[in-house]
mmCIF file of C-alpha atoms in Angstrom:
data_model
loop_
_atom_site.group_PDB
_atom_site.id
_atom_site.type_symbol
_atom_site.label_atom_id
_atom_site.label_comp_id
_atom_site.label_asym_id
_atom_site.label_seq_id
_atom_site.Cartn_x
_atom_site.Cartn_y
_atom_site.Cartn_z
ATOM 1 C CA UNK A 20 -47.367 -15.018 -9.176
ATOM 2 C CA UNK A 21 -47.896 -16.001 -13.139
ATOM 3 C CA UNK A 22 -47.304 -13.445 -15.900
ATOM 4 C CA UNK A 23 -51.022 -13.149 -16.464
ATOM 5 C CA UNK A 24 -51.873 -12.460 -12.738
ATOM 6 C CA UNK A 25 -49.348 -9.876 -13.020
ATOM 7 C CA UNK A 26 -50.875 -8.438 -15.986
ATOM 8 C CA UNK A 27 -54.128 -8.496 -14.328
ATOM 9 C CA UNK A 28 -53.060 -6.942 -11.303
ATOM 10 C CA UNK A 29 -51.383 -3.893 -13.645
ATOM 11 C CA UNK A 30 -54.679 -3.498 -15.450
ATOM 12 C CA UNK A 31 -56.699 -3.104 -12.293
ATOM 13 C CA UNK A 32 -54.528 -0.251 -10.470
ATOM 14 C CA UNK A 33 -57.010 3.053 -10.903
ATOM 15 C CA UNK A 34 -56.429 5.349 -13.676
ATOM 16 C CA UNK A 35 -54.053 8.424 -14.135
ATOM 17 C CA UNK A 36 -54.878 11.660 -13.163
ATOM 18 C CA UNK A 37 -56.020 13.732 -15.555
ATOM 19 C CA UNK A 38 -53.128 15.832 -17.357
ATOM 20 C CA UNK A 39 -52.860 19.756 -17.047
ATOM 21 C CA UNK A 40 -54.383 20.555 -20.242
ATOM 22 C CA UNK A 41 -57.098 18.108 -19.478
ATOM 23 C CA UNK A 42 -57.125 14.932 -21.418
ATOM 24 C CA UNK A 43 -56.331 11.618 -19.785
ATOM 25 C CA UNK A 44 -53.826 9.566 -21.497
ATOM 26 C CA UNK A 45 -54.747 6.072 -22.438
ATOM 27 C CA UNK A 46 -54.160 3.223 -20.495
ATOM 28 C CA UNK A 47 -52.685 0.192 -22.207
ATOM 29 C CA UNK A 48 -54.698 -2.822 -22.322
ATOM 30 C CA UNK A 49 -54.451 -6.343 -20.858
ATOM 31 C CA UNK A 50 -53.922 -7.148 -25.077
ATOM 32 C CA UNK A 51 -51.252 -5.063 -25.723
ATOM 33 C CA UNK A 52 -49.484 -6.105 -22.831
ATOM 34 C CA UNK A 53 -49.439 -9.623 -24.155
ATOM 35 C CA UNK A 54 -48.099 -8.573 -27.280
ATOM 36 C CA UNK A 55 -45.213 -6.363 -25.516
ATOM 37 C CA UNK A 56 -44.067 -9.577 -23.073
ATOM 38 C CA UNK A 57 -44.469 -12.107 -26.134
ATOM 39 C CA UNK A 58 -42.493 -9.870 -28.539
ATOM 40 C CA UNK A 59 -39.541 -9.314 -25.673
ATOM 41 C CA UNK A 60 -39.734 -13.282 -25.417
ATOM 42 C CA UNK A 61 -39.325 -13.841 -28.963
ATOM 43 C CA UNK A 62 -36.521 -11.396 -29.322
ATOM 44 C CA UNK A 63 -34.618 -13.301 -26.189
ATOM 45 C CA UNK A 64 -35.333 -16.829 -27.899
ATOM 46 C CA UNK A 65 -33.669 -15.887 -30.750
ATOM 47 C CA UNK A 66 -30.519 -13.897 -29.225
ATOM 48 C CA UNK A 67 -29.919 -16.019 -26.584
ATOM 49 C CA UNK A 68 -27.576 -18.358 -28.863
ATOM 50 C CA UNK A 69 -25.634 -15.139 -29.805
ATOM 51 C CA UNK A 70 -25.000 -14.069 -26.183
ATOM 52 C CA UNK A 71 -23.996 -17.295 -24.927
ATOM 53 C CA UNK A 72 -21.292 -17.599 -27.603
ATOM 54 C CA UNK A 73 -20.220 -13.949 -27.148
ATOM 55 C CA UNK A 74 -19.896 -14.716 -23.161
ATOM 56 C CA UNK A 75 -18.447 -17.962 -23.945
ATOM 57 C CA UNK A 76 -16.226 -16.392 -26.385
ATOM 58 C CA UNK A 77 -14.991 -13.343 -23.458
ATOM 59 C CA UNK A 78 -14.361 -16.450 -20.921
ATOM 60 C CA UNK A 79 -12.340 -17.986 -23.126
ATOM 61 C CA UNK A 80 -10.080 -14.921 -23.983
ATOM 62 C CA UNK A 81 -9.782 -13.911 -20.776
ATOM 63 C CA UNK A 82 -8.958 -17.515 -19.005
ATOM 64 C CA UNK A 83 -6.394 -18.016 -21.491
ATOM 65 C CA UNK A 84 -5.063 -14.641 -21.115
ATOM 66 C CA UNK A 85 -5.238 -15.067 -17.382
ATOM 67 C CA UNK A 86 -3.241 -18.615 -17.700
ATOM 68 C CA UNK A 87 -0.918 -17.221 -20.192
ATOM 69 C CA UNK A 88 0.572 -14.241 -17.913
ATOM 70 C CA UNK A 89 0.626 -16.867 -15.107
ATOM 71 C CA UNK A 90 2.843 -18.789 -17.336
ATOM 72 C CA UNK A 91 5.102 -15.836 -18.665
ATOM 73 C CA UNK A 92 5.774 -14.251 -15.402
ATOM 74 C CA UNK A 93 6.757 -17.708 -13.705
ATOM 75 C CA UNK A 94 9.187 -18.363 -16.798
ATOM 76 C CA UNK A 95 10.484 -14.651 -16.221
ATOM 77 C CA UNK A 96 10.895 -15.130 -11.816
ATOM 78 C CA UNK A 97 12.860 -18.713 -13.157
ATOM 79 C CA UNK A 98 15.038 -17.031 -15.595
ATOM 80 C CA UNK A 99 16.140 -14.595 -12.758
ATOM 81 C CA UNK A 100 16.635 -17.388 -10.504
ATOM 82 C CA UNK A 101 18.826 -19.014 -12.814
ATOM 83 C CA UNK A 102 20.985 -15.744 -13.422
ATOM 84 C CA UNK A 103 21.422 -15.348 -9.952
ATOM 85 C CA UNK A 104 22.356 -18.714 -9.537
ATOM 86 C CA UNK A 105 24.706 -18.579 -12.321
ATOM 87 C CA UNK A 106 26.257 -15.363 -10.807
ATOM 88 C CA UNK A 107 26.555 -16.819 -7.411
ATOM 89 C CA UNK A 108 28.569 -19.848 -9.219
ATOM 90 C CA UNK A 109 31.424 -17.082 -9.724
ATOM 91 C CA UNK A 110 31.841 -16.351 -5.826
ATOM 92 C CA UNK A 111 34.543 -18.408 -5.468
ATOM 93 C CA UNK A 112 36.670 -16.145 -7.626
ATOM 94 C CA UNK A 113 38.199 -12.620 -6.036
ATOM 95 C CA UNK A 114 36.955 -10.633 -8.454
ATOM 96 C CA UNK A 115 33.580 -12.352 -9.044
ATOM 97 C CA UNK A 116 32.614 -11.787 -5.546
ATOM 98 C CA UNK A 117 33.107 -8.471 -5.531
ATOM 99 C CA UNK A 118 31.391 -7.988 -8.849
ATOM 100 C CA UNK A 119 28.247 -9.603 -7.408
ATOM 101 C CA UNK A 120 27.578 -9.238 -3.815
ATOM 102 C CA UNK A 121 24.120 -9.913 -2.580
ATOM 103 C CA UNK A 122 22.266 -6.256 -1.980
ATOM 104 C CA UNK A 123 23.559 -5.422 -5.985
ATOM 105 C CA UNK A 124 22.043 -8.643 -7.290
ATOM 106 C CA UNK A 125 19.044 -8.376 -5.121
ATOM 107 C CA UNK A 126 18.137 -5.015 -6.476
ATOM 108 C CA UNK A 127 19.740 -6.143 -9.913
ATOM 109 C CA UNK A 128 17.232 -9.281 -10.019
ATOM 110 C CA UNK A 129 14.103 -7.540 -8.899
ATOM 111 C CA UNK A 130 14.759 -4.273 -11.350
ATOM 112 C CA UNK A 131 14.899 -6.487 -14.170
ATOM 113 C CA UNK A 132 11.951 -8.892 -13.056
ATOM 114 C CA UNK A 133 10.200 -5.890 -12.553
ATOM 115 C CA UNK A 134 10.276 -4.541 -16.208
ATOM 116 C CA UNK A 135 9.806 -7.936 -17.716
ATOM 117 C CA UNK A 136 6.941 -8.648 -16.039
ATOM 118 C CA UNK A 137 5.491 -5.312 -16.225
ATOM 119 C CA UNK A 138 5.789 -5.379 -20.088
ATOM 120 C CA UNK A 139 4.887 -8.512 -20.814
ATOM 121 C CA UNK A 140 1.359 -8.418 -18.378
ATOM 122 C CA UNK A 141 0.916 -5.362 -20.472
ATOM 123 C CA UNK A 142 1.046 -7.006 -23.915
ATOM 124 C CA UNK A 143 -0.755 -9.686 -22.966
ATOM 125 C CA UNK A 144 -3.698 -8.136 -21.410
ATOM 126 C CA UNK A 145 -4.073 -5.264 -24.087
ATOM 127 C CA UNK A 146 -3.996 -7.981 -26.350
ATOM 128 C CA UNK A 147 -6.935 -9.596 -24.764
ATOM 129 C CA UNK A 148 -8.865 -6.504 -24.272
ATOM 130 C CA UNK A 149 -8.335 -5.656 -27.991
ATOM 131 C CA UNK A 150 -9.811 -9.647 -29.056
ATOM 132 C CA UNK A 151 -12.857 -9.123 -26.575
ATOM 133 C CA UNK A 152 -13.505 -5.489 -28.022
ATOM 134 C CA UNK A 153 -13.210 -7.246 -31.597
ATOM 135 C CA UNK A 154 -15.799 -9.674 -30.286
ATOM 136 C CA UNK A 155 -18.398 -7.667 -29.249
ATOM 137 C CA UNK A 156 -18.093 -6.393 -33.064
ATOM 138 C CA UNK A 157 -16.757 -2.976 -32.445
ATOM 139 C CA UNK A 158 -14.906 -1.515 -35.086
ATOM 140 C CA UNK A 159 -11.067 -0.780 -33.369
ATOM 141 C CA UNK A 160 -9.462 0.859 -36.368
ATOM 142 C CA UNK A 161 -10.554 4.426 -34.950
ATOM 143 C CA UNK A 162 -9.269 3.342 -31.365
ATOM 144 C CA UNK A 163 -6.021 1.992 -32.833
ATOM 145 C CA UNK A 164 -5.708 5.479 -34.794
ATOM 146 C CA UNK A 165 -6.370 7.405 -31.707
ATOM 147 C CA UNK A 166 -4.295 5.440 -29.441
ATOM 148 C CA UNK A 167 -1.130 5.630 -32.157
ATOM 149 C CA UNK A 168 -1.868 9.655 -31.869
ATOM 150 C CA UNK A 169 -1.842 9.641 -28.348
ATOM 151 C CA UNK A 170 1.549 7.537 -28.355
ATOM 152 C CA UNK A 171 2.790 9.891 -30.812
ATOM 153 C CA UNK A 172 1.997 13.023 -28.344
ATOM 154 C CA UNK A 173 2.496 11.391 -25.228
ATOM 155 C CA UNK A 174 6.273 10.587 -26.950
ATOM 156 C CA UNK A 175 7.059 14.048 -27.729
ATOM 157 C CA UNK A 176 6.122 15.321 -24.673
ATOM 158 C CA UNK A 177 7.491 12.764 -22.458
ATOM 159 C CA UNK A 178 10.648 12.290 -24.479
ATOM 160 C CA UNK A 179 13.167 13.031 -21.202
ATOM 161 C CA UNK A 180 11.214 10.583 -18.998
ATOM 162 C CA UNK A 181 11.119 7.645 -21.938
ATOM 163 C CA UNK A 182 14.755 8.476 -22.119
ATOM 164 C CA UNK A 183 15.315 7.901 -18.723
ATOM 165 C CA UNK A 184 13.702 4.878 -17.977
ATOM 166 C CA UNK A 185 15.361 2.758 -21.172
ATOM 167 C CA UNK A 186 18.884 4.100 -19.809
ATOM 168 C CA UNK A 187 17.919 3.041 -16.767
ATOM 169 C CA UNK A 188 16.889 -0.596 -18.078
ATOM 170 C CA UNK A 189 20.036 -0.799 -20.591
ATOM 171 C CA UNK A 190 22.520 -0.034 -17.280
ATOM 172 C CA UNK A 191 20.360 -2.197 -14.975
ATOM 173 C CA UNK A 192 21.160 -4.989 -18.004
ATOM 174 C CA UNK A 193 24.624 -4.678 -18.955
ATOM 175 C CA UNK A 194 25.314 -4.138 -15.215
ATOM 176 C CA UNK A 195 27.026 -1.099 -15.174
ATOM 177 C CA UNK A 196 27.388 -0.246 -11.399
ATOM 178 C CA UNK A 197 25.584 -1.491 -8.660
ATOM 179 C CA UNK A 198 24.709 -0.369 -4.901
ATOM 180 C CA UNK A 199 28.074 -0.046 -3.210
ATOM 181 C CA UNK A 200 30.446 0.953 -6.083
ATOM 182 C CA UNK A 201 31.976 4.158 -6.297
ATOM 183 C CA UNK A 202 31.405 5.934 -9.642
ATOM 184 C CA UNK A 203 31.904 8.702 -11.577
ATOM 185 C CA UNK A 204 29.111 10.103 -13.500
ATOM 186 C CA UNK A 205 30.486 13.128 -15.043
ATOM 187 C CA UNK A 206 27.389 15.437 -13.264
ATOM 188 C CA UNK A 207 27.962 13.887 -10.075
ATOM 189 C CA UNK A 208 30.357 11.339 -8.351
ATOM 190 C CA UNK A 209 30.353 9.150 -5.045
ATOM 191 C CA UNK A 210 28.524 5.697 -3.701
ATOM 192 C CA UNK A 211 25.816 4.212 -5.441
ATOM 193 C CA UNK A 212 22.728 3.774 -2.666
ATOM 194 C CA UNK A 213 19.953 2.969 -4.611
ATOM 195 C CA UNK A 214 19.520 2.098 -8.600
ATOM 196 C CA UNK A 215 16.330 3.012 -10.357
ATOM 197 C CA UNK A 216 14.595 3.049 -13.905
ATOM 198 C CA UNK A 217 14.347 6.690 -13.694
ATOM 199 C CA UNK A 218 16.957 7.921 -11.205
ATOM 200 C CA UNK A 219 20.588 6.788 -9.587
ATOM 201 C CA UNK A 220 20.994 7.955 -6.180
ATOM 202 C CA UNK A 221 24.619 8.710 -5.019
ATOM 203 C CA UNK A 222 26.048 9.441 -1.782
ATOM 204 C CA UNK A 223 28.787 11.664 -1.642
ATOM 205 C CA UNK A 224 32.362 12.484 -0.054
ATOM 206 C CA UNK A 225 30.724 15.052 1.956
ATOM 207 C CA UNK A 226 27.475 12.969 2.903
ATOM 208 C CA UNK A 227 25.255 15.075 0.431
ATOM 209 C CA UNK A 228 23.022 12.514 -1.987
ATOM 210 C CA UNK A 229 23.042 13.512 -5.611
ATOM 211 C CA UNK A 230 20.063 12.220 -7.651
ATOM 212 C CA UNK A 231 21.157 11.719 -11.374
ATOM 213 C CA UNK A 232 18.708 11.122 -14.119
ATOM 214 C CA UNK A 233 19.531 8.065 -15.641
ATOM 215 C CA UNK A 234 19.050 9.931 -19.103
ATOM 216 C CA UNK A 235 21.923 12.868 -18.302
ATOM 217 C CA UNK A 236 24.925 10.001 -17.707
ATOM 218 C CA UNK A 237 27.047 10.489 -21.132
ATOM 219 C CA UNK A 238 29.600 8.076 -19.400
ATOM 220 C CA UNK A 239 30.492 6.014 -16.653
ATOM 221 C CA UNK A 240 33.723 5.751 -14.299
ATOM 222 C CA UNK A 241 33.199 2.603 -11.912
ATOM 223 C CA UNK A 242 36.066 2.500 -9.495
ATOM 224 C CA UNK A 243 34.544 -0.487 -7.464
ATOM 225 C CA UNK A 244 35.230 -3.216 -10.393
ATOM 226 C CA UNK A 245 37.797 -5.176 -11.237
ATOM 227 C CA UNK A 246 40.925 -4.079 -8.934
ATOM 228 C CA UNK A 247 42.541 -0.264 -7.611
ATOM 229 C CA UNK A 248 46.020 0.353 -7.728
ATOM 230 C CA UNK A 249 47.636 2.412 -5.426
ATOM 231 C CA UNK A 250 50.468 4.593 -6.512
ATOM 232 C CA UNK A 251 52.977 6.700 -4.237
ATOM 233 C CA UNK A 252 56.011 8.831 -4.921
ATOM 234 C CA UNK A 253 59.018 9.626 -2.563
ATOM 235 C CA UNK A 254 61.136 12.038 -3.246
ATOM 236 C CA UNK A 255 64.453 11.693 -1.696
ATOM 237 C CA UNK A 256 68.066 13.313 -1.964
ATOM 238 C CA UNK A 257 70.247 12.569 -4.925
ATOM 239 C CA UNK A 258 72.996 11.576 -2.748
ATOM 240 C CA UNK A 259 71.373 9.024 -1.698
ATOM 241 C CA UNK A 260 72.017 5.604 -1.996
ATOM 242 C CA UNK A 261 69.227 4.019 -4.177
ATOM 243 C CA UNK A 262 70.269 0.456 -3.222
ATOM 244 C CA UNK A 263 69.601 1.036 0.730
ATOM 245 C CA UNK A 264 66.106 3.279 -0.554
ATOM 246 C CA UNK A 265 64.946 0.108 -2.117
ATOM 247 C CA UNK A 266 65.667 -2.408 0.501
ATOM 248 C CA UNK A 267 63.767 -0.050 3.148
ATOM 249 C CA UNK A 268 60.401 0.479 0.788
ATOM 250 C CA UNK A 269 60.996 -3.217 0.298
ATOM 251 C CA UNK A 270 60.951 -3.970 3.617
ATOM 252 C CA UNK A 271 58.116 -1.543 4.313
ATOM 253 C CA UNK A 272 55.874 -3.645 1.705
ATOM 254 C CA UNK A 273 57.275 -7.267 2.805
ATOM 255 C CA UNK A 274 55.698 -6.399 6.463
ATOM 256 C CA UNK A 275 52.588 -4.465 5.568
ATOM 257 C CA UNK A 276 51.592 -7.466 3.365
ATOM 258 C CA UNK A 277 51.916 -9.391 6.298
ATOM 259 C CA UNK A 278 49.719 -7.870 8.533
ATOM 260 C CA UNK A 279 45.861 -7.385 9.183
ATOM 261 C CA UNK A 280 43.860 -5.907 7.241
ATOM 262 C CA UNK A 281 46.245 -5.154 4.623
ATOM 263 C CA UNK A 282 46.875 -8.405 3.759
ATOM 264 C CA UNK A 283 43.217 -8.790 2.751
ATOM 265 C CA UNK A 284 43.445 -4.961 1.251
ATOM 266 C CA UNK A 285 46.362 -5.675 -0.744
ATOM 267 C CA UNK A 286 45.852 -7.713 -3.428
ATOM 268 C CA UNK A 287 49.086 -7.993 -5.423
ATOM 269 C CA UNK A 288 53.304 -7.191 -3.813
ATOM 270 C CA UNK A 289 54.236 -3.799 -3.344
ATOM 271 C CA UNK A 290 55.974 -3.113 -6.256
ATOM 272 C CA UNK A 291 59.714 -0.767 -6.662
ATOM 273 C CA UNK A 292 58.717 0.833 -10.268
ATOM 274 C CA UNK A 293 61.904 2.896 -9.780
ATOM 275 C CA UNK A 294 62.967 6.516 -10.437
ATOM 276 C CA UNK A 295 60.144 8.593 -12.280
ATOM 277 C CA UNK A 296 62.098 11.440 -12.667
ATOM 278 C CA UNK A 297 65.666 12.732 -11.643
ATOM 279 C CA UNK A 298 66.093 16.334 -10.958
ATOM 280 C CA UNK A 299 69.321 18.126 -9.596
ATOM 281 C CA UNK A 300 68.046 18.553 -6.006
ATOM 282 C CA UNK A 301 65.854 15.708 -5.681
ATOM 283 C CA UNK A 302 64.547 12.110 -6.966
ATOM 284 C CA UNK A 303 61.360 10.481 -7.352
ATOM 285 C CA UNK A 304 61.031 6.802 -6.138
ATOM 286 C CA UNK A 305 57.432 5.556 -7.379
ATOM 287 C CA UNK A 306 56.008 2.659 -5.499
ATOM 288 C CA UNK A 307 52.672 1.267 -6.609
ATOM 289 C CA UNK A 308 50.304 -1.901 -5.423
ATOM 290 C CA UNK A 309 47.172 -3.551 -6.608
ATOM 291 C CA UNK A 310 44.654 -2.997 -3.994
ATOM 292 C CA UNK A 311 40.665 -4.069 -3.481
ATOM 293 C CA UNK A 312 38.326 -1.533 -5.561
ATOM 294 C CA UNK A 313 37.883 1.733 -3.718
ATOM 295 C CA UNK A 314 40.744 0.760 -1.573
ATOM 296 C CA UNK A 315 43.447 2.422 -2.991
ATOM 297 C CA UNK A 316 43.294 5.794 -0.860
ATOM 298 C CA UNK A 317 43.404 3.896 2.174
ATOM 299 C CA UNK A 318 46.657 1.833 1.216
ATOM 300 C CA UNK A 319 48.591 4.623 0.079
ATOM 301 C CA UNK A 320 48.130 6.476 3.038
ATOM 302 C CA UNK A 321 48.964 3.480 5.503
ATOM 303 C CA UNK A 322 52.279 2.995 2.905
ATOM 304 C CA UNK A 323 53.019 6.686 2.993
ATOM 305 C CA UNK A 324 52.927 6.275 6.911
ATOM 306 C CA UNK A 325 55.316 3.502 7.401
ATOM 307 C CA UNK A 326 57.868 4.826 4.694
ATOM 308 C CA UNK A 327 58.102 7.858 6.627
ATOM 309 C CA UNK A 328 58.724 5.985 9.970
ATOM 310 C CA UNK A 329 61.260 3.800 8.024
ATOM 311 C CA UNK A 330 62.936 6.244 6.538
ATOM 312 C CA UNK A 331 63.755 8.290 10.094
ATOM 313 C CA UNK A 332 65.001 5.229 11.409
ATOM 314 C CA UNK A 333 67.400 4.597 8.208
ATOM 315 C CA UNK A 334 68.298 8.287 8.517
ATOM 316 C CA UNK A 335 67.082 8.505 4.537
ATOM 317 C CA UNK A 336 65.925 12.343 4.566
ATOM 318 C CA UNK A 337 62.566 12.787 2.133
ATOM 319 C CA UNK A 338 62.672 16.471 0.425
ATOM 320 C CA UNK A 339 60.370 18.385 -1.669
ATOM 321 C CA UNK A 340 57.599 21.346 -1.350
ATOM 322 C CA UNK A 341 58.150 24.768 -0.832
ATOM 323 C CA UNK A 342 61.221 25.955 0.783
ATOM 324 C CA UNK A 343 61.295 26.531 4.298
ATOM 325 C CA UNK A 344 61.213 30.133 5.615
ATOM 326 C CA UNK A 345 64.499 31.271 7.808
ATOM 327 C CA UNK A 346 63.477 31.935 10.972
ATOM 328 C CA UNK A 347 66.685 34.304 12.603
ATOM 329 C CA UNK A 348 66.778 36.476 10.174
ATOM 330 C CA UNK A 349 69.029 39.804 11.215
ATOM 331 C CA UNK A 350 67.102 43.004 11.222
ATOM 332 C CA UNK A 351 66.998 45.723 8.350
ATOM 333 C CA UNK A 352 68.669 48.583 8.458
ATOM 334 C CA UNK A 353 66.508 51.592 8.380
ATOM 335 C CA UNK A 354 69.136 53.708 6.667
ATOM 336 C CA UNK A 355 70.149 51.428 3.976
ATOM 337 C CA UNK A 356 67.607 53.280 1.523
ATOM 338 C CA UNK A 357 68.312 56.424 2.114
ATOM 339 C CA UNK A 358 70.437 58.819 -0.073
ATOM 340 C CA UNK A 359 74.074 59.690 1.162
ATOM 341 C CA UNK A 360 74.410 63.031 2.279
ATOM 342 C CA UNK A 361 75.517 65.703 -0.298
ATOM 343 C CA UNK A 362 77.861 68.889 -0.183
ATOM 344 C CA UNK A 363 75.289 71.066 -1.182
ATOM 345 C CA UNK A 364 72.881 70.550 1.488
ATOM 346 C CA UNK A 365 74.709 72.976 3.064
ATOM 347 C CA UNK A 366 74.793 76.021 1.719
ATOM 348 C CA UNK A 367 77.376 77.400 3.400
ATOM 349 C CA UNK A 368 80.123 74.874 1.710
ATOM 350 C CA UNK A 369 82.603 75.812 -1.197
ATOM 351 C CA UNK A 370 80.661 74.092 -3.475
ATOM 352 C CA UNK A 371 77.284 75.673 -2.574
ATOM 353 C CA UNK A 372 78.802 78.989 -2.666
ATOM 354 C CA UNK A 373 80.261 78.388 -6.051
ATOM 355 C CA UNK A 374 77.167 77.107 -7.422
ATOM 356 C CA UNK A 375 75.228 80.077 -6.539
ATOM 357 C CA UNK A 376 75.025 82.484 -9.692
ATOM 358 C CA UNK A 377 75.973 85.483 -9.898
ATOM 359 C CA UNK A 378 73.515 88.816 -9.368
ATOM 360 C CA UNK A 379 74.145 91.566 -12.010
ATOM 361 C CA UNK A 380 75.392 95.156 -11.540
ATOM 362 C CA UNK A 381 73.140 97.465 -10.873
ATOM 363 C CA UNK A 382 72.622 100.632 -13.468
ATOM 364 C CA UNK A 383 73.161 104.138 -12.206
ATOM 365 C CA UNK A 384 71.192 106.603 -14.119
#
């Protein structure tokens, strides 16, 4: 159906009902009509121009905005391929593989993927909304001022969170512990499970899980890098012969070194420091060893095990702690507290007689 058939058809539907107060409103004619869909045409003829180069204008932001965040986060995912790569190139060393095992790098890699990619989809689409806004010829300095308020406020009132999350980002960077090392956070201490922006989670010696805010750790004790050392003293006699002491602890060491798994625990020879201190009823051998991280507890009590054995069979007697109670011990005597008897108890005796005074004469009136 043509525009004036349509017109036509409008101008023969029957007339309003008459109004409340009476009058009948007019009816537009098949003129004015005309003049309404010619003056709508005109208008479109000459904005069309404008609104294709506006549209064409929002495409264009948008597909390169779309292309250029495809581009960004591939060149992020490649950089953490390459630093994984380059941190699996150290596995071949002792400590490097220690320092880098797969679950820590894993969560390592994706933490900081995660935050690059986050920010930089963030810049680059509020960039792009801010061009197409600009476009449309809306002035952005009040929206700028309002969103730099909101920042402002949101700062202030979210100050612990923001805190958290860039100490989360800086240790999740400089690789400050990962998921299986054993750390000491001042508020808390035990085995890293899980590493977040926000939040560390830490297993304990007693199986609870502490969740420190990554905001509240002033300083950080990892006892999982680099190497442990494991220290033990024995305290023996003084009479004893320090040459045959040190050939048994040496022997002790030779052997444990030798066997499984302490030959893969101990990383370094058991090591005769010497005497740390010389009293007059005792002396302190220290023996010490460089162990695997978080391994040292173990190895000292294995060593303290098999110097004790060794010792017995050397007949090399180990002394300190508390003195030991006597067990026969011959029973008190009940009396030994009590007074010794005394001559005036009695009063009978010479010398309770004498010490009796005297009663005065009596006066006869």
């Amino acid at each position: 159906m043509s525009l004036s058939a349509a017109l036509l058809a409008a101008g023969s539907t029957p007339s309003p009902s008459p109004s409340p107060s009476g009058t009948t409103p007019a009816v537009p004619s098949l003129q004015d009509a005309r003049e309404s869909a010619t003056n709508a045409a005109g208008w479109v003829e000459e904005n069309w121009s404008t609104w294709l180069a506006i549209s064409l204008r929002v495409l264009l932001i948008l597909v390169i905005a779309a292309v250029l965040r495809v581009v960004v986060r591939r060149a992020i995912t490649k950089l953490i391929d390459r630093m994984n790569r380059t941190a699996q190139a150290v596995d071949g060393m002792a400590i490097g593989g220690l320092l880098v095992n797969v679950e820590r790098r894993r969560q390592r890699s994706q933490a900081i993927g995660s935050v690059l990619r986050s920010v930089a989809s963030f810049l680059i689409m509020g960039t792009a909304a801010l061009m197409i806004l600009g476009t449309f010829e809306i002035n952005l300095a009040p929206l700028l001022a309002s969103a730099g308020v909101a920042g402002v406020a949101i700062g202030f009132g979210a100050r612990n969170l923001v805190t958290d999350f860039l100490s989360g980002v800086f240790m999740i960077l400089e690789d400050q512990y990962g998921v299986g090392d054993s750390i000491d956070a001042g508020v808390a201490s035990g085995e890293v499970i899980e590493v977040g922006l926000r939040v560390t989670k830490l297993r304990g010696d007693n199986g609870e899980i502490w969740y420190v805010r990554n905001g509240e750790v002033k300083r950080i004790g990892n006892l999982s890098q680099g190497w442990s050392t494991a220290g033990v003293d024995v305290t023996v006699r003084p009479s004893e012969d320090l040459d045959k002491v040190k050939a048994v602890i040496a022997g002790v060491g030779e052997r444990m070194s030798k066997e499984e798994p302490w030959n893969e625990l101990l990383w370094g020879p058991i090591e005769i420091l010497g005497l740390d201190s010389v009293l007059l009823d005792s002396m302190v051998v220290r023996v010490s060893a460089k162990t695997m991280p978080d391994k040292s507890l173990t190895v000292e009590r294995e060593l303290r095990w098999r110097i004790k054995r060794a010792f017995d069979a050397a007949d090399i007697q180990i002394v300190g702690g508390p003195p030991l109670a006597v067990e026969n011990t011959a029973a008190a005597d009940p009396t030994a507290a009590m007074a010794a008897p005394s001559a005036y108890a009695n009063t009978a005796s010479p010398q309770a007689q004498a010490a009796t005074p005297l009663t005065p004469p009596s006066v006869t009136k």
